[in-house]
Short mmCIF file of C-alpha atoms and ligand atoms in Angstrom, two decimals:
data_model
loop_
_atom_site.label_atom_id
_atom_site.label_comp_id
_atom_site.label_asym_id
_atom_site.label_seq_id
_atom_site.Cartn_x
_atom_site.Cartn_y
_atom_site.Cartn_z
CA MET V 1 91.65 106.56 85.50
CA ARG V 2 88.04 105.86 86.49
CA THR V 3 86.39 108.46 88.69
CA ARG V 4 83.65 108.16 91.29
CA PRO V 5 81.04 110.62 92.55
CA PHE V 6 82.04 111.82 96.01
CA GLY V 7 80.19 114.06 98.42
CA PRO V 8 77.25 116.42 98.28
CA LEU V 9 78.95 118.77 95.80
CA GLY V 10 78.97 115.98 93.20
CA SER V 11 82.77 116.05 92.95
CA HIS V 12 84.34 113.36 90.84
CA VAL V 13 87.34 111.73 92.43
CA SER V 14 89.78 109.12 91.12
CA ALA V 15 88.56 105.65 92.08
CA LEU V 16 92.13 104.92 93.10
CA GLY V 17 93.69 107.35 95.50
CA GLN V 18 96.88 107.48 97.51
CA GLY V 19 97.23 106.60 101.18
CA THR V 20 99.94 108.14 103.35
CA TRP V 21 99.93 106.26 106.66
CA ASN V 22 103.49 105.59 107.96
CA MET V 23 105.06 107.73 105.23
CA GLU V 24 107.14 109.44 107.89
CA TYR V 25 109.24 106.23 107.93
CA ASP V 26 109.90 106.32 104.17
CA ARG V 27 112.66 108.30 102.50
CA ARG V 28 111.03 111.70 102.26
CA ALA V 29 112.24 112.45 98.71
CA ASP V 30 110.92 109.07 97.51
CA ALA V 31 107.54 109.56 99.18
CA VAL V 32 107.14 113.08 97.79
CA ALA V 33 108.13 111.88 94.30
CA ALA V 34 105.73 108.93 94.54
CA LEU V 35 102.79 111.16 95.47
CA ARG V 36 103.61 113.46 92.56
CA ARG V 37 103.91 110.48 90.23
CA GLY V 38 100.49 109.38 91.40
CA LEU V 39 99.04 112.79 90.53
CA ASP V 40 100.64 112.54 87.08
CA ALA V 41 98.87 109.18 86.68
CA GLY V 42 95.51 110.67 87.62
CA MET V 43 95.33 109.44 91.23
CA ASN V 44 94.13 112.81 92.48
CA HIS V 45 92.61 111.58 95.76
CA ILE V 46 95.20 111.91 98.57
CA ASP V 47 94.34 110.62 102.02
CA THR V 48 96.14 111.79 105.14
CA ALA V 49 95.41 112.47 108.83
CA GLU V 50 96.62 114.58 111.72
CA MET V 51 97.54 111.29 113.41
CA TYR V 52 100.06 110.21 110.76
CA GLY V 53 103.52 110.90 112.10
CA SER V 54 101.88 113.34 114.54
CA GLY V 55 101.46 115.87 111.74
CA ARG V 56 104.71 115.14 109.90
CA VAL V 57 102.93 113.30 107.11
CA GLU V 58 100.60 116.25 106.49
CA GLU V 59 103.71 118.40 106.08
CA LEU V 60 105.15 115.88 103.62
CA VAL V 61 101.88 115.87 101.66
CA GLY V 62 101.97 119.68 101.66
CA GLU V 63 105.41 119.52 100.04
CA ALA V 64 104.21 117.00 97.44
CA ILE V 65 101.19 119.03 96.36
CA ALA V 66 102.84 122.47 96.47
CA GLY V 67 101.98 124.26 93.23
CA ARG V 68 99.47 121.52 92.28
CA ARG V 69 96.64 122.20 94.72
CA ASP V 70 94.03 122.38 91.95
CA GLU V 71 94.84 118.82 90.82
CA VAL V 72 94.25 117.26 94.23
CA PHE V 73 91.21 116.00 96.10
CA LEU V 74 92.67 116.36 99.58
CA VAL V 75 91.32 114.41 102.55
CA SER V 76 92.46 114.59 106.17
CA LYS V 77 91.07 113.33 109.46
CA VAL V 78 90.49 114.57 112.97
CA LEU V 79 91.42 112.29 115.87
CA PRO V 80 88.41 111.28 118.00
CA GLU V 81 90.05 112.77 121.11
CA ASN V 82 90.06 116.18 119.36
CA ALA V 83 86.56 115.87 117.92
CA SER V 84 84.65 118.21 120.25
CA ARG V 85 82.96 121.19 118.61
CA ARG V 86 85.85 123.57 119.25
CA GLY V 87 88.52 120.86 119.11
CA THR V 88 87.50 119.79 115.60
CA VAL V 89 87.72 123.34 114.28
CA ALA V 90 91.12 123.86 115.91
CA ALA V 91 92.44 120.50 114.62
CA CYS V 92 91.31 121.34 111.09
CA GLU V 93 93.06 124.70 111.22
CA ARG V 94 96.28 122.99 112.32
CA SER V 95 95.98 120.48 109.47
CA LEU V 96 95.40 123.25 106.91
CA LYS V 97 98.53 125.00 108.13
CA ARG V 98 100.68 121.86 107.96
CA LEU V 99 99.35 121.06 104.49
CA GLY V 100 99.84 124.64 103.29
CA VAL V 101 96.30 124.89 101.88
CA GLU V 102 93.23 126.99 102.58
CA THR V 103 90.63 124.26 102.14
CA LEU V 104 90.32 120.50 102.53
CA ASP V 105 88.15 118.71 99.98
CA CYS V 106 86.93 116.33 102.66
CA TYR V 107 87.47 116.07 106.42
CA LEU V 108 86.80 112.84 108.29
CA LEU V 109 86.28 111.73 111.86
CA HIS V 110 89.03 109.07 112.08
CA TRP V 111 86.95 106.65 114.17
CA PRO V 112 83.98 106.96 116.55
CA GLY V 113 85.03 108.38 119.91
CA SER V 114 83.59 109.72 123.11
CA HIS V 115 82.74 113.26 122.02
CA PRO V 116 79.03 113.43 121.09
CA LEU V 117 78.67 112.96 117.33
CA ASP V 118 76.34 115.96 117.03
CA GLU V 119 79.18 118.20 118.28
CA THR V 120 81.61 116.87 115.70
CA ILE V 121 79.01 117.22 112.94
CA ALA V 122 78.19 120.78 114.04
CA ALA V 123 81.91 121.57 113.77
CA PHE V 124 82.06 119.99 110.29
CA GLU V 125 79.08 122.11 109.18
CA GLN V 126 80.72 125.23 110.64
CA LEU V 127 83.97 124.46 108.81
CA THR V 128 81.98 123.97 105.59
CA ALA V 129 80.19 127.31 106.03
CA GLU V 130 83.56 129.00 106.65
CA GLY V 131 85.01 127.49 103.46
CA LYS V 132 87.70 125.53 105.35
CA ILE V 133 86.37 122.19 104.13
CA ARG V 134 84.26 121.34 101.09
CA SER V 135 82.70 118.16 102.47
CA TRP V 136 82.99 115.83 105.44
CA GLY V 137 82.73 112.16 106.21
CA VAL V 138 83.51 109.44 108.71
CA SER V 139 85.79 106.46 109.06
CA ASN V 140 85.49 103.08 110.76
CA PHE V 141 81.73 103.52 111.21
CA ASP V 142 79.50 100.44 111.26
CA LYS V 143 75.93 100.50 109.96
CA GLU V 144 74.39 101.62 113.26
CA GLU V 145 76.95 104.40 113.69
CA LEU V 146 76.31 105.55 110.13
CA ALA V 147 72.56 105.54 110.75
CA ALA V 148 73.12 107.69 113.86
CA ALA V 149 75.25 110.14 111.87
CA LEU V 150 72.65 110.26 109.12
CA ALA V 151 69.89 110.97 111.65
CA ILE V 152 71.87 113.99 112.91
CA ALA V 153 73.15 115.31 109.59
CA GLY V 154 70.24 114.51 107.30
CA PRO V 155 70.53 112.96 103.86
CA ARG V 156 73.37 113.76 101.45
CA HIS V 157 75.73 115.37 103.93
CA ILE V 158 78.04 112.43 104.68
CA ALA V 159 80.49 112.19 101.80
CA CYS V 160 82.15 108.90 102.68
CA ASN V 161 82.87 106.16 105.16
CA GLN V 162 86.49 105.00 105.05
CA VAL V 163 86.80 101.39 106.19
CA LEU V 164 89.14 98.40 106.16
CA TYR V 165 88.49 96.46 102.96
CA HIS V 166 90.74 94.02 101.14
CA LEU V 167 90.47 90.52 99.70
CA GLY V 168 91.22 88.91 103.05
CA GLU V 169 88.71 91.10 104.91
CA ARG V 170 85.37 91.48 103.14
CA ARG V 171 83.07 91.92 106.13
CA ILE V 172 81.88 95.37 105.04
CA GLU V 173 80.22 93.81 101.97
CA HIS V 174 77.45 92.40 104.19
CA THR V 175 75.84 95.53 105.62
CA VAL V 176 78.13 98.60 105.54
CA LEU V 177 78.57 98.70 101.76
CA PRO V 178 74.84 98.24 100.96
CA PHE V 179 73.97 100.94 103.51
CA CYS V 180 76.50 103.34 102.00
CA ALA V 181 75.28 102.63 98.46
CA GLU V 182 71.65 103.19 99.48
CA HIS V 183 72.45 106.57 101.05
CA GLY V 184 74.91 107.92 98.47
CA ILE V 185 77.88 107.59 100.82
CA ALA V 186 81.13 106.70 99.05
CA LEU V 187 82.91 103.72 100.58
CA VAL V 188 86.66 104.27 100.68
CA ALA V 189 88.64 101.03 101.09
CA TYR V 190 91.67 101.51 103.30
CA SER V 191 94.57 99.04 103.49
CA PRO V 192 93.44 97.55 100.15
CA PHE V 193 96.56 95.34 100.10
CA GLY V 194 96.04 94.20 103.69
CA SER V 195 98.60 96.75 104.91
CA GLY V 196 101.66 94.69 104.03
CA ARG V 197 100.00 91.25 104.11
CA PHE V 198 99.30 90.80 100.42
CA PRO V 199 98.76 87.12 99.50
CA LYS V 200 101.98 85.28 98.68
CA ALA V 201 102.30 84.19 95.03
CA ARG V 202 102.25 80.50 96.02
CA SER V 203 99.18 80.71 98.28
CA ARG V 204 95.82 79.64 96.87
CA GLY V 205 94.68 83.26 96.59
CA GLY V 206 98.00 84.39 95.17
CA ARG V 207 97.80 81.73 92.46
CA ALA V 208 94.25 82.80 91.53
CA LEU V 209 95.28 86.45 91.26
CA GLY V 210 98.33 85.47 89.22
CA GLU V 211 96.32 83.36 86.77
CA ILE V 212 93.68 86.04 86.24
CA GLY V 213 96.42 88.63 85.88
CA ARG V 214 98.24 86.60 83.21
CA GLU V 215 95.00 86.26 81.25
CA ARG V 216 94.29 89.99 81.47
CA GLY V 217 97.80 91.37 81.15
CA ALA V 218 97.65 92.68 84.71
CA THR V 219 99.60 92.12 87.92
CA PRO V 220 98.10 90.31 90.94
CA ARG V 221 97.83 93.61 92.82
CA GLN V 222 96.03 95.24 89.91
CA VAL V 223 93.57 92.35 89.86
CA ALA V 224 93.04 92.71 93.62
CA LEU V 225 92.33 96.43 93.28
CA GLY V 226 90.09 95.75 90.29
CA PHE V 227 88.03 93.40 92.43
CA LEU V 228 87.53 96.00 95.17
CA LEU V 229 86.54 98.64 92.61
CA GLN V 230 83.88 96.54 90.88
CA HIS V 231 81.18 98.07 93.09
CA PRO V 232 80.32 101.58 91.82
CA SER V 233 80.32 103.08 95.36
CA VAL V 234 83.84 101.90 96.20
CA LEU V 235 87.12 103.81 95.99
CA ALA V 236 90.47 102.51 97.24
CA ILE V 237 93.52 104.28 98.64
CA PRO V 238 96.62 102.09 98.44
CA LYS V 239 99.69 103.59 100.05
CA ALA V 240 102.93 103.49 98.08
CA ALA V 241 106.09 105.45 98.76
CA GLN V 242 107.87 103.94 95.76
CA SER V 243 107.08 105.44 92.37
CA ALA V 244 107.18 102.03 90.65
CA HIS V 245 104.47 100.84 93.02
CA VAL V 246 102.36 103.92 92.31
CA VAL V 247 102.60 103.33 88.57
CA GLU V 248 101.56 99.70 89.00
CA ASN V 249 98.63 100.64 91.23
CA ALA V 250 97.43 103.37 88.88
CA GLY V 251 97.28 100.73 86.14
CA ALA V 252 94.43 99.08 88.04
CA GLY V 253 92.26 102.12 87.40
CA GLU V 254 91.29 100.72 84.01
CA ILE V 255 90.81 97.03 84.83
CA GLU V 256 87.38 95.51 84.22
CA LEU V 257 87.05 91.98 85.57
CA GLY V 258 84.60 89.50 84.08
CA THR V 259 82.07 87.37 85.94
CA ASP V 260 84.33 84.33 85.72
CA ASP V 261 87.24 86.30 87.25
CA ILE V 262 84.96 87.43 90.08
CA ARG V 263 83.80 83.86 90.68
CA ARG V 264 87.39 82.63 90.95
CA ILE V 265 88.36 85.44 93.33
CA ASP V 266 85.25 84.76 95.42
CA ALA V 267 86.27 81.12 95.71
CA ALA V 268 89.85 81.94 96.73
CA PHE V 269 88.93 84.79 99.10
CA PRO V 270 85.51 83.98 100.57
CA ARG V 271 83.46 86.84 101.91
CA GLY V 272 82.95 85.04 105.21
CA ARG V 273 79.94 84.89 107.44
CA ARG V 274 77.83 87.90 108.28
CA ARG V 275 79.06 89.61 111.45
CA SER V 276 78.11 92.91 113.00
CA GLY V 277 80.46 95.85 113.41
CA VAL V 278 83.33 96.94 111.22
CA PRO V 279 86.77 95.37 111.29
CA ILE V 280 89.45 97.85 112.33
CA LEU V 281 93.14 97.61 111.59
P1 NAP M 1 98.13 99.17 101.98
O1 NAP M 1 97.83 100.27 101.05
O2 NAP M 1 97.22 98.01 102.03
O3 NAP M 1 99.62 98.62 101.78
C1 NAP M 1 100.72 99.48 101.79
C2 NAP M 1 102.00 98.65 101.58
O4 NAP M 1 101.92 98.03 100.29
C3 NAP M 1 103.25 99.48 101.59
O5 NAP M 1 104.25 98.71 102.25
C4 NAP M 1 103.62 99.65 100.13
O6 NAP M 1 105.00 99.75 99.89
C5 NAP M 1 103.11 98.36 99.56
N1 NAP M 1 102.74 98.48 98.16
C6 NAP M 1 101.89 99.40 97.61
N2 NAP M 1 101.79 99.22 96.29
C7 NAP M 1 102.59 98.16 96.00
C8 NAP M 1 102.92 97.50 94.80
N3 NAP M 1 102.36 97.86 93.63
N4 NAP M 1 103.80 96.44 94.86
C9 NAP M 1 104.33 96.05 96.04
N5 NAP M 1 104.07 96.66 97.22
C10 NAP M 1 103.21 97.70 97.19
O7 NAP M 1 98.23 99.70 103.49
P2 NAP M 1 97.83 100.95 104.37
O8 NAP M 1 98.86 101.99 104.30
O9 NAP M 1 97.50 100.37 105.70
O10 NAP M 1 96.44 101.49 103.79
C11 NAP M 1 96.34 102.46 102.76
C12 NAP M 1 95.92 103.81 103.30
O11 NAP M 1 94.63 103.75 103.91
C13 NAP M 1 96.82 104.36 104.43
O12 NAP M 1 98.07 104.76 103.96
C14 NAP M 1 95.93 105.43 104.99
O13 NAP M 1 95.95 106.59 104.17
C15 NAP M 1 94.57 104.74 104.94
N6 NAP M 1 94.23 104.07 106.23
C16 NAP M 1 93.17 104.57 106.94
C17 NAP M 1 92.84 104.00 108.16
C18 NAP M 1 91.68 104.55 108.94
O14 NAP M 1 91.51 104.18 110.11
N7 NAP M 1 90.88 105.41 108.35
C19 NAP M 1 93.54 102.89 108.64
C20 NAP M 1 94.58 102.37 107.87
C21 NAP M 1 94.92 102.96 106.66
P3 NAP M 1 105.79 101.14 99.62
O15 NAP M 1 105.22 102.17 100.53
O16 NAP M 1 107.20 100.77 99.92
O17 NAP M 1 105.61 101.53 98.16
#
């Protein structure tokens, strides 16, 4: 499994991680087993949030990582409505309790909200000083919002920006990804399969992925993940509650696409015109 530098501590994190949104709707035993299978396969980056299942998913993740804390790079998120100075600290403490851990490896603001950003960042720095988090980042931030965060925090404090990025939605390639790369901010691609809208095998894009996959001994989903991971600042966090899916996804951690593969994917899934803002699911 390829790893990527992540955060000011220079941690190395699996380029492919594991999402957990909506896992409260999956069979709990399957979801727990799938997360453990992902750890076995080297997908050590687990992404969750206080929002997911109103805390139930953090509890599920806690069960999955029990006894394996040292293997995991654990990420959770504070809801914008809780992201005041005191609210962020309290939300983090609740997440730690549900997860059954003493420290988060990274703590994110889930999306920009109405609490002043300097308050949220002050809370993140306090949590870091207290050893409750090892790094912090943001999610769903466009270039201007990232620049504002950078102006408050200073360089090399923002570990990542987690944004919507899949073959059908490449807007972040225009400005957000270059900005992140320039400032050493990891870009974490969420919903890398389009959150349940992966291209059908018979669609133009599906055929392109299938052909490339056949040539490379890979599945269409592995090719899709391989495309997202070609940029050295990008990580991706597919969600899978089925162990067979996790195994397939982990297999993408080794794929290296060639320039001709990239050209064919570009043609089937155009980047689209430059637009401001970030797309949000
Ligand atoms: P996704 O990862 O694009 O797609 C998940 C769906 O794909 C699930 O139905 C899953 O099925 C299926 N799947 C996964 N691997 C598969 C495979 N190899 N073959 C067939 N089907 C497969 O969607 P997502 O959950 O929206 O995004 C991923 C993660 O990003 C989330 O879980 C969450 O952690 C994060 N996220 C963050 C934000 C944010 O605002 N920061 C927003 C959205 C998502 P099974 O579960 O049945 O295996």
